[in-house]
Tab-separated table of C-alpha atoms in Angstrom:
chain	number	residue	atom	x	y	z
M	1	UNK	CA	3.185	-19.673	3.794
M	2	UNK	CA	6.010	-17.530	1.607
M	3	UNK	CA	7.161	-14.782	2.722
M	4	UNK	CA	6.675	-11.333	2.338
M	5	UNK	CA	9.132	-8.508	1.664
M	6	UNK	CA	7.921	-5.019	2.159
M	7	UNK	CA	9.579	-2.412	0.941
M	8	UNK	CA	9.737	1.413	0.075
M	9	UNK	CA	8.328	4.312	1.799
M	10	UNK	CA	8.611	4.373	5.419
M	11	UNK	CA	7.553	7.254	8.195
M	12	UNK	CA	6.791	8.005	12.148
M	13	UNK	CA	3.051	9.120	12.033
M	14	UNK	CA	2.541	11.592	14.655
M	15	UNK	CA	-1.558	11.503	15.360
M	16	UNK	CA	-2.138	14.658	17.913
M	17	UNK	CA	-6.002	13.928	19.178
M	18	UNK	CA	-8.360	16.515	17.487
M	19	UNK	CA	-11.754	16.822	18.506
M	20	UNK	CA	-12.413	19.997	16.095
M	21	UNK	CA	-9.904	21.157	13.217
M	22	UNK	CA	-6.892	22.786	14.981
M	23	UNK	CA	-6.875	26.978	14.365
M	24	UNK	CA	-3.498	28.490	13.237
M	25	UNK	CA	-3.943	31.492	14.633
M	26	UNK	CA	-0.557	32.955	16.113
M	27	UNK	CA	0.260	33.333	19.815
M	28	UNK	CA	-3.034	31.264	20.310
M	29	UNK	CA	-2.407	28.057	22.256
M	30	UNK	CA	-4.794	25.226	21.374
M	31	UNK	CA	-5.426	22.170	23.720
M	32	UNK	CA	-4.984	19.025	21.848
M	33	UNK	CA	-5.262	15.431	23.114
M	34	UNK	CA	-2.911	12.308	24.027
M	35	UNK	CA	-0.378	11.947	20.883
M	36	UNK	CA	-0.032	8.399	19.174
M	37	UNK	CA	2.930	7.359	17.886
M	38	UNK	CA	3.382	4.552	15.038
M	39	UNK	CA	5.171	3.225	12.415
M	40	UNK	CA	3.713	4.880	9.094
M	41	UNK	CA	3.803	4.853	5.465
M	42	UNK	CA	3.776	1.594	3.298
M	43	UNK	CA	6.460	-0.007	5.017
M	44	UNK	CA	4.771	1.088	8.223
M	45	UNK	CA	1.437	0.295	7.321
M	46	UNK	CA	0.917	-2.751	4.959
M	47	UNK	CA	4.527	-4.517	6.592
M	48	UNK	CA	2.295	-4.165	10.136
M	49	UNK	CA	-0.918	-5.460	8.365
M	50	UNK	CA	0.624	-8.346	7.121
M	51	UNK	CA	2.722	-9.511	9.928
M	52	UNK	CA	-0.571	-9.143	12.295
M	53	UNK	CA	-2.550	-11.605	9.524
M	54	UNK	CA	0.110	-14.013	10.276
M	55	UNK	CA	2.166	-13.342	6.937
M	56	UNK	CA	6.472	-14.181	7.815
M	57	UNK	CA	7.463	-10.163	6.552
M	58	UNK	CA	10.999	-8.593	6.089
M	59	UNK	CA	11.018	-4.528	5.802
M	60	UNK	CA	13.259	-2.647	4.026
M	61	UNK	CA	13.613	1.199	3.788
M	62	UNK	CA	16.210	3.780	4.851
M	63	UNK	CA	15.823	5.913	8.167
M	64	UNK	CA	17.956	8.602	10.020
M	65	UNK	CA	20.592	7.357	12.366
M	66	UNK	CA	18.748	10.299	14.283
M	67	UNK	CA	16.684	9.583	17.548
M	68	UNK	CA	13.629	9.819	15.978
M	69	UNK	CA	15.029	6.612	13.744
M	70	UNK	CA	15.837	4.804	17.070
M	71	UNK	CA	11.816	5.324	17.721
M	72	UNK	CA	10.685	3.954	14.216
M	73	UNK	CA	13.031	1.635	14.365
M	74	UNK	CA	11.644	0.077	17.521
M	75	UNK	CA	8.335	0.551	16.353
M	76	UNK	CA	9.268	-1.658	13.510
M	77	UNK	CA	10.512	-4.258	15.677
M	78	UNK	CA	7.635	-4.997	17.739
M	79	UNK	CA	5.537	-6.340	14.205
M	80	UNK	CA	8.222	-7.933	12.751
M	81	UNK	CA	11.121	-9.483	13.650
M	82	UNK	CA	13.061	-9.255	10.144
M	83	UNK	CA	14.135	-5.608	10.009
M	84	UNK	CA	17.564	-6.967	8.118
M	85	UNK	CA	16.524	-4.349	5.463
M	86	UNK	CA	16.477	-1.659	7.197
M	87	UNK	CA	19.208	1.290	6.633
M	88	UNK	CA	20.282	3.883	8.534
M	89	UNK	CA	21.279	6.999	6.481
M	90	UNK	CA	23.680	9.352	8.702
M	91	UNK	CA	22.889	12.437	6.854
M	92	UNK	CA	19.047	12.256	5.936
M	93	UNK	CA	16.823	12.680	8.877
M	94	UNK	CA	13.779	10.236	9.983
M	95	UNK	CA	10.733	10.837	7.661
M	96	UNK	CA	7.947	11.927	9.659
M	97	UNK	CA	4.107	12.845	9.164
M	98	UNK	CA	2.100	15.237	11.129
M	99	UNK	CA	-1.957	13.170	11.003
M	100	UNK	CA	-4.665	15.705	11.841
M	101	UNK	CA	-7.677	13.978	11.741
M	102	UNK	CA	-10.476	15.787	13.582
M	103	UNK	CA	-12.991	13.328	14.671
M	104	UNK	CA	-15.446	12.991	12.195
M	105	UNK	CA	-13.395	14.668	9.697
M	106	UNK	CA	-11.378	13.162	6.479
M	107	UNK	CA	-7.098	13.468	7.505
M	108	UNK	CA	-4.706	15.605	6.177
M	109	UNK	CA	-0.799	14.705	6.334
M	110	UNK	CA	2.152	17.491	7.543
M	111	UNK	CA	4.968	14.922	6.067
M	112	UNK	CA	8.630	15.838	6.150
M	113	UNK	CA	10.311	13.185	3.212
M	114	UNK	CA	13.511	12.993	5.089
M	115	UNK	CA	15.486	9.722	4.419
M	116	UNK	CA	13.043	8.273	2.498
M	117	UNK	CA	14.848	10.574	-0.943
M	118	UNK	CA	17.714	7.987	-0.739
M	119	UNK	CA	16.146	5.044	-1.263
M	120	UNK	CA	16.526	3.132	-4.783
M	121	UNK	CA	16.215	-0.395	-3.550
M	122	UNK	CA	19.696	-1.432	-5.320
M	123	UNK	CA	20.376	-3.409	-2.180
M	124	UNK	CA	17.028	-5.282	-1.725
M	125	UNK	CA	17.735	-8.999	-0.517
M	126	UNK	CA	14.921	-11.066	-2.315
M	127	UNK	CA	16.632	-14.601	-0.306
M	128	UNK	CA	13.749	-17.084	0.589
M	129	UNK	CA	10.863	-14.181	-0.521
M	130	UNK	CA	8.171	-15.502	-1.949
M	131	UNK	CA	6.604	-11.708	-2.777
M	132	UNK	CA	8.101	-8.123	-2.954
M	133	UNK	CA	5.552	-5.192	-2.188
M	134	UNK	CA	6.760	-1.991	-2.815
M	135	UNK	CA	5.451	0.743	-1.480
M	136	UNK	CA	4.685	4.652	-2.433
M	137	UNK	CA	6.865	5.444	-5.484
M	138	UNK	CA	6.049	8.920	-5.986
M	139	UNK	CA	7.531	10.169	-2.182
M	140	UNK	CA	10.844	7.619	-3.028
M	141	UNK	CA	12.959	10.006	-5.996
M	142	UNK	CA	15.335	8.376	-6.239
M	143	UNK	CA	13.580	5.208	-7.468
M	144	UNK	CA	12.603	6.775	-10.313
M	145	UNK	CA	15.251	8.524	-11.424
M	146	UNK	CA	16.592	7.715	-14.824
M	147	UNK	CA	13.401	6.612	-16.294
M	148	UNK	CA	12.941	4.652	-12.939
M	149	UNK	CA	15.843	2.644	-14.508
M	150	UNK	CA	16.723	1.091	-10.804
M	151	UNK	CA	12.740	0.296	-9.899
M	152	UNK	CA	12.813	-1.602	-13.284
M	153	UNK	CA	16.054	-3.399	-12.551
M	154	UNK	CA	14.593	-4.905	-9.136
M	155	UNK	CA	11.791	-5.515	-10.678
M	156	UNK	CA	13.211	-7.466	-13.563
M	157	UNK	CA	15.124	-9.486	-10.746
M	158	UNK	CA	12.237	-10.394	-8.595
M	159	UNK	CA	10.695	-12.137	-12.284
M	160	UNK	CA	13.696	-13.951	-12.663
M	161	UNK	CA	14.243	-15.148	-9.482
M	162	UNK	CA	10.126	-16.397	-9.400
M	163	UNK	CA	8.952	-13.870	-7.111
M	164	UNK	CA	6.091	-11.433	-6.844
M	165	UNK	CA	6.017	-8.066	-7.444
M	166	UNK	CA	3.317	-5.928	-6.088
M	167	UNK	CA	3.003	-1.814	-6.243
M	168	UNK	CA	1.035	0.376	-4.525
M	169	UNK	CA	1.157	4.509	-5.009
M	170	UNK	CA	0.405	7.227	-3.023
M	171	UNK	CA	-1.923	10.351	-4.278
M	172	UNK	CA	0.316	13.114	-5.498
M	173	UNK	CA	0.233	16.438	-4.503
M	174	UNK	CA	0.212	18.957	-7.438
M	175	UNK	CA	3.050	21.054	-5.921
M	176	UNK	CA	5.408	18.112	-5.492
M	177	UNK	CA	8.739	16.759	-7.158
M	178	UNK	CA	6.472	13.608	-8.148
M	179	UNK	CA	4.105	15.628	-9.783
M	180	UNK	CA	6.575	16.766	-12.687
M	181	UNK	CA	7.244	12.785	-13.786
M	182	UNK	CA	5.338	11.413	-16.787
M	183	UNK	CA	3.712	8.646	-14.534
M	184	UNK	CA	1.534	7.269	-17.730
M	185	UNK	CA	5.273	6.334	-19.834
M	186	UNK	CA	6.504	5.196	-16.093
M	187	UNK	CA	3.588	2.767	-16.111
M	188	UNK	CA	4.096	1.824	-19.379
M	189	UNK	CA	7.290	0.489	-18.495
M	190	UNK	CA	6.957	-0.466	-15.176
M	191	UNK	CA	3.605	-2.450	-14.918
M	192	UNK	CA	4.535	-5.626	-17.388
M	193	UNK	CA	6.682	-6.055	-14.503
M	194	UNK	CA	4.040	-5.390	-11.584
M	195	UNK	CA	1.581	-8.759	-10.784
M	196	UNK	CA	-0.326	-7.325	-8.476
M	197	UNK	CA	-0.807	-3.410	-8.127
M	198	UNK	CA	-3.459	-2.003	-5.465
M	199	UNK	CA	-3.379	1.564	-5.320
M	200	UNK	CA	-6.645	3.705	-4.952
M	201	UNK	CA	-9.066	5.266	-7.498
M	202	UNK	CA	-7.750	8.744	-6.119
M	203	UNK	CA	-3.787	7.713	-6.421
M	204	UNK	CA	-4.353	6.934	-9.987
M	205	UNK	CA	-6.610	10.391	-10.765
M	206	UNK	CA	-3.421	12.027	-9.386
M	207	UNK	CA	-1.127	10.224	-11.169
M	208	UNK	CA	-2.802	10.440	-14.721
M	209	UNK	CA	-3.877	14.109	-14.125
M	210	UNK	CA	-7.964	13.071	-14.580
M	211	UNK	CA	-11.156	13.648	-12.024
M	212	UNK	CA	-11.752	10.656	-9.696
M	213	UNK	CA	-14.047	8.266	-10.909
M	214	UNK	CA	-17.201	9.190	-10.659
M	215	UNK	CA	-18.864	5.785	-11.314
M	216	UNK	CA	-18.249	2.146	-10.377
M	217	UNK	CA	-17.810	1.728	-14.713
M	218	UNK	CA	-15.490	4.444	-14.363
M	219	UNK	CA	-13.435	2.536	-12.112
M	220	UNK	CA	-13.906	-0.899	-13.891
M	221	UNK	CA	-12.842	0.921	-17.093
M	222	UNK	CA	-9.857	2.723	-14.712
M	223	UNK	CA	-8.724	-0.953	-13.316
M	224	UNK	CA	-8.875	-2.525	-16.994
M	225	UNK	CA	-6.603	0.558	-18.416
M	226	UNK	CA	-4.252	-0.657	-16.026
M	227	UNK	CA	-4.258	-4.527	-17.158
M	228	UNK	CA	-3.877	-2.934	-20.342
M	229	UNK	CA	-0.942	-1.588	-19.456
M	230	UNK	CA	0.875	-4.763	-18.389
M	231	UNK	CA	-0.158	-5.141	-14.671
M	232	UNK	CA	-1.340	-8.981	-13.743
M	233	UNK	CA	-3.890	-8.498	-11.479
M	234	UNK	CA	-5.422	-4.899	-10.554
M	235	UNK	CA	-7.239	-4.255	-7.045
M	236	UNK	CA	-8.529	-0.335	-7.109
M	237	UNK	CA	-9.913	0.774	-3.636
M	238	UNK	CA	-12.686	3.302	-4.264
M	239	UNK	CA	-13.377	4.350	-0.572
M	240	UNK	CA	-16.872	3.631	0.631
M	241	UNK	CA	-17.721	2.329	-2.581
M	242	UNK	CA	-15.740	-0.587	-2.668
M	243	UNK	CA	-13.258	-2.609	-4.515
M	244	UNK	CA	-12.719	-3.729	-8.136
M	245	UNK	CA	-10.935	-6.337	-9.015
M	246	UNK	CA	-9.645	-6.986	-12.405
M	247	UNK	CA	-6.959	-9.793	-14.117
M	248	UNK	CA	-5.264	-10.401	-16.905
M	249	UNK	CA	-5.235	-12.896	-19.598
M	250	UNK	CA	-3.476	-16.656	-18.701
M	251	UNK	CA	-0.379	-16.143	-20.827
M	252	UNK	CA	0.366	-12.554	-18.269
M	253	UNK	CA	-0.268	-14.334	-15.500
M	254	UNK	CA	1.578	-17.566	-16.309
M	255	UNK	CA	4.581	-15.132	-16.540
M	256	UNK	CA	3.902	-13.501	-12.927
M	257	UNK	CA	5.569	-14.634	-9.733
M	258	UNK	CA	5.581	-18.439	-9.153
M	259	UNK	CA	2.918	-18.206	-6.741
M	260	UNK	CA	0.457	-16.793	-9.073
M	261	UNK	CA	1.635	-18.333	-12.229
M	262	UNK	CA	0.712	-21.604	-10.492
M	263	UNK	CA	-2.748	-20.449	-10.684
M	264	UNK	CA	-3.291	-18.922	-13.651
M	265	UNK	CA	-5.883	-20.613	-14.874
M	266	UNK	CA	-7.959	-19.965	-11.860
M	267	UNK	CA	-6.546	-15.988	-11.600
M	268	UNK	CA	-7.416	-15.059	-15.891
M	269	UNK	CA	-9.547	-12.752	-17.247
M	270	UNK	CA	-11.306	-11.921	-13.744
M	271	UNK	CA	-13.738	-9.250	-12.905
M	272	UNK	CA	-15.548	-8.494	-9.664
M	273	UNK	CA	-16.773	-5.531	-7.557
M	274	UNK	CA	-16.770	-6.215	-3.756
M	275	UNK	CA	-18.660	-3.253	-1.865
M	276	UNK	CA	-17.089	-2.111	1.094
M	277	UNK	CA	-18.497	-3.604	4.966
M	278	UNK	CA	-20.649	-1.342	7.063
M	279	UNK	CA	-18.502	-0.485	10.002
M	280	UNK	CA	-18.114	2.402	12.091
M	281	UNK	CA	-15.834	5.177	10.885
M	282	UNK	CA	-13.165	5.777	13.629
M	283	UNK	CA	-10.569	6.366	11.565
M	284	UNK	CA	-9.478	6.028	7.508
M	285	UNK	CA	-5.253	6.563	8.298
M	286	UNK	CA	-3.786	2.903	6.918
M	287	UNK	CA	-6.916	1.697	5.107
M	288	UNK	CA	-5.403	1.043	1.974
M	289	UNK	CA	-2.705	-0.345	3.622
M	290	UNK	CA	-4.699	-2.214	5.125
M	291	UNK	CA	-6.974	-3.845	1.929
M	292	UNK	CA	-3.583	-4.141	0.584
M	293	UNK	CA	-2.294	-6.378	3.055
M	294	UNK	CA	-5.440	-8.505	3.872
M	295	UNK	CA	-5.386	-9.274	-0.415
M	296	UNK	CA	-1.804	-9.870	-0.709
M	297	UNK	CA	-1.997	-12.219	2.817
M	298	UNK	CA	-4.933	-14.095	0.730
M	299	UNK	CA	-2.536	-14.305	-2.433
M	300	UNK	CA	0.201	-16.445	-0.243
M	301	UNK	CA	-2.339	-18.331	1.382
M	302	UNK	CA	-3.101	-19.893	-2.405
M	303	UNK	CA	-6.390	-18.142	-2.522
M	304	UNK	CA	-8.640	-17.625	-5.374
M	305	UNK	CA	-9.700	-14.269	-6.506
M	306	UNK	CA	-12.834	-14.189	-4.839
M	307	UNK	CA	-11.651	-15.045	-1.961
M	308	UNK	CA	-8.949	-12.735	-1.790
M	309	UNK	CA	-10.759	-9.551	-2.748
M	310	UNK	CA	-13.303	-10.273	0.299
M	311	UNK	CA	-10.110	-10.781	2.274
M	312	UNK	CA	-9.280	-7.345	1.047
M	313	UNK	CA	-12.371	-6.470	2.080
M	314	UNK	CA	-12.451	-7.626	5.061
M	315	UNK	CA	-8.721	-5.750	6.308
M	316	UNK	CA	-9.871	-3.072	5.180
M	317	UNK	CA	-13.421	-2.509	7.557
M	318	UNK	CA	-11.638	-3.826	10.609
M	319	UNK	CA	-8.975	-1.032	10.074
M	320	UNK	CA	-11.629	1.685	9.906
M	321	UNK	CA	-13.404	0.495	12.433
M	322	UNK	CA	-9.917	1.215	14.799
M	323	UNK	CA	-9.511	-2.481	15.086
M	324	UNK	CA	-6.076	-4.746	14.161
M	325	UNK	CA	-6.241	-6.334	10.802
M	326	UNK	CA	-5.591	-9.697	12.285
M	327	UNK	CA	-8.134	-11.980	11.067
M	328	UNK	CA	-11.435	-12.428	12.675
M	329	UNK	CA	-12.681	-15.645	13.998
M	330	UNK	CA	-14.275	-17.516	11.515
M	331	UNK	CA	-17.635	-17.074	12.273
M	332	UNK	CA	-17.348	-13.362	12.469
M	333	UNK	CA	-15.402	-13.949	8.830
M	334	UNK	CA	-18.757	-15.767	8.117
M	335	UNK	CA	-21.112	-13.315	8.852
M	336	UNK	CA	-19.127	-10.409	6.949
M	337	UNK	CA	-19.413	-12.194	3.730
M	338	UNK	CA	-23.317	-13.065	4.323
M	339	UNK	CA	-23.946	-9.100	4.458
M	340	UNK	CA	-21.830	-8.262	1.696
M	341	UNK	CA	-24.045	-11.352	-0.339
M	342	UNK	CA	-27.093	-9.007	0.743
């Protein structure tokens, strides 16, 4: 199998346990449970999702030469082995997020951006990488700086060097820095570059200023707007909904990474909607990440779109349902794709 270079935004997630949503009144002190401690953010999330499905992955992002780098940095380590392209900025400080997620309750992120604002992939190493994923553009300024000038250039490297490129975004809050870039002329020049882009229904409300879809057409119609736009293959996450996936024609995907090219005939002019598996809810932190990882894992493997949004699918539920991502046993793969058949 190739192998996979993850890249982009990276964070410590700091997950206090919450059995009620915390009160902020003052000089009140609240009693909160044990506090986990992981490697978050794309290169945190999707690098660890691959790696446990088995894909070879190399990270690369810039942390603090602080000692809360020395703990992501070791967090890092224990999934994957290549950390080569990892950077330690003395100045910047170790991005960090703050998780409350009150049982039963959708999360909410306290995230400090840290050394993640220096990060413009100009010294990505794409040697013996069969596919780049980069992750969270909108918390990474200086990536899209200049008309995103440098996120074009690496871009425009990984398509002549036969690899493939594949983007996934983060929602963006109204009051940010991210929020004052025109994301629909960034798209426009950035996705002819982008083969596979996976992002959620809500990311891409956020980023285009609209309400989230409301239907599964909306989303189809939302996932073909962005095949319009030059992307090769689309993959929108719609929460409990589902999936949709969506392709271009042959001639865009002849001209994606070698690994898809190779199957573009198989890959063109797709469209399928793969509803999400009924699991118990234990947590939705690193979903996406998740669905990201278990399609992109399929993609390497020389998988066919079917088979690849089910894979999707499939990382997705066992994330959610506070499980690894690593792949079930076949039978239980079995039976997962029998309910989703109905």
């Amino acid at each position: 199998m190739g192998k996979a270079l993850v890249a982009g935004h990276v964070c410590v997630d700091l997950s206090p346990g919450l059995s009620a949503p915390p009160p902020a009144t003052p000089g009140v002190l609240t009693e909160v449970g044990r506090l986990a401690v992981s490697a978050g953010g794309c290169v945190g999330g999707t690098g660890r999702a691959l790696a446990e499905l088995g894909t070879p992955t190399r990270l690369a992002c810039v942390i603090g030469e602080d000692e809360l780098g020395d703990v992501l940095l070791s967090q890092l380590r224990r999934f994957a082995p290549d950390t080569s392209g990892v950077a330690r900025h003395a100045e910047l400080s170790t991005s960090y997020s703050v998780v409350v997620e009150p049982t039963g309750r959708d999360r909410a992120f306290w995230h400090h951006s840290g050394a993640n604002d220096s990060f413009d992939g100009t010294d990505i190493d794409l040697t013996g990488v069969s596919l780049l994923h980069l992750g969270y553009p909108s918390l990474l300024p200086a990536l899209c700086e200049a008309d995103a000038e440098r996120w074009l250039s690496l871009f425009r490297r990984a398509r002549r060097e036969g690899v493939i490129t594949s983007l996934d975004l983060a929602t963006i809050d109204p009051r940010s820095r991210a929020a004052g870039v025109n994301w629909r002329r960034l798209f426009d020049r950035v996705l002819p570059y982008t083969d596979v882009v996976s992002p959620s229904v809500d990311d891409v409300a956020s980023a285009l200023g609209r309400r989230r879809p409301a239907s599964q057409d909306e989303v189809t119609a939302m996932s073909r707007e962005l095949v319009a736009q030059g992307a090769a293959v689309v993959l929108l996450t719609a929460g409990r909904s589902g999936l949709q996936l969506t392709t271009g024609s042959r001639a865009r995907l002849e001209a994606a990474g070698a690994g898809l090219a190779a199957r573009a005939g198989e890959w063109a002019d797709r469209q399928l909607w793969v509803p999400s598996l009924p699991v118990e809810v234990r947590t939705t932190t690193g979903a996406g990440d998740a669905a990201t990882a278990g399609f992109l894992h399929a993609v390497l493997q020389g998988s066919d779109p079917e088979v690849a949004a089910h894979a999707a699918a499939q990382a997705a539920a066992r994330r959610i349902s506070g499980h690894r991502t690593e792949r079930a046993p076949t039978g239980a793969r079995r039976h997962e794709r029998e309910e989703m058949a109905g």
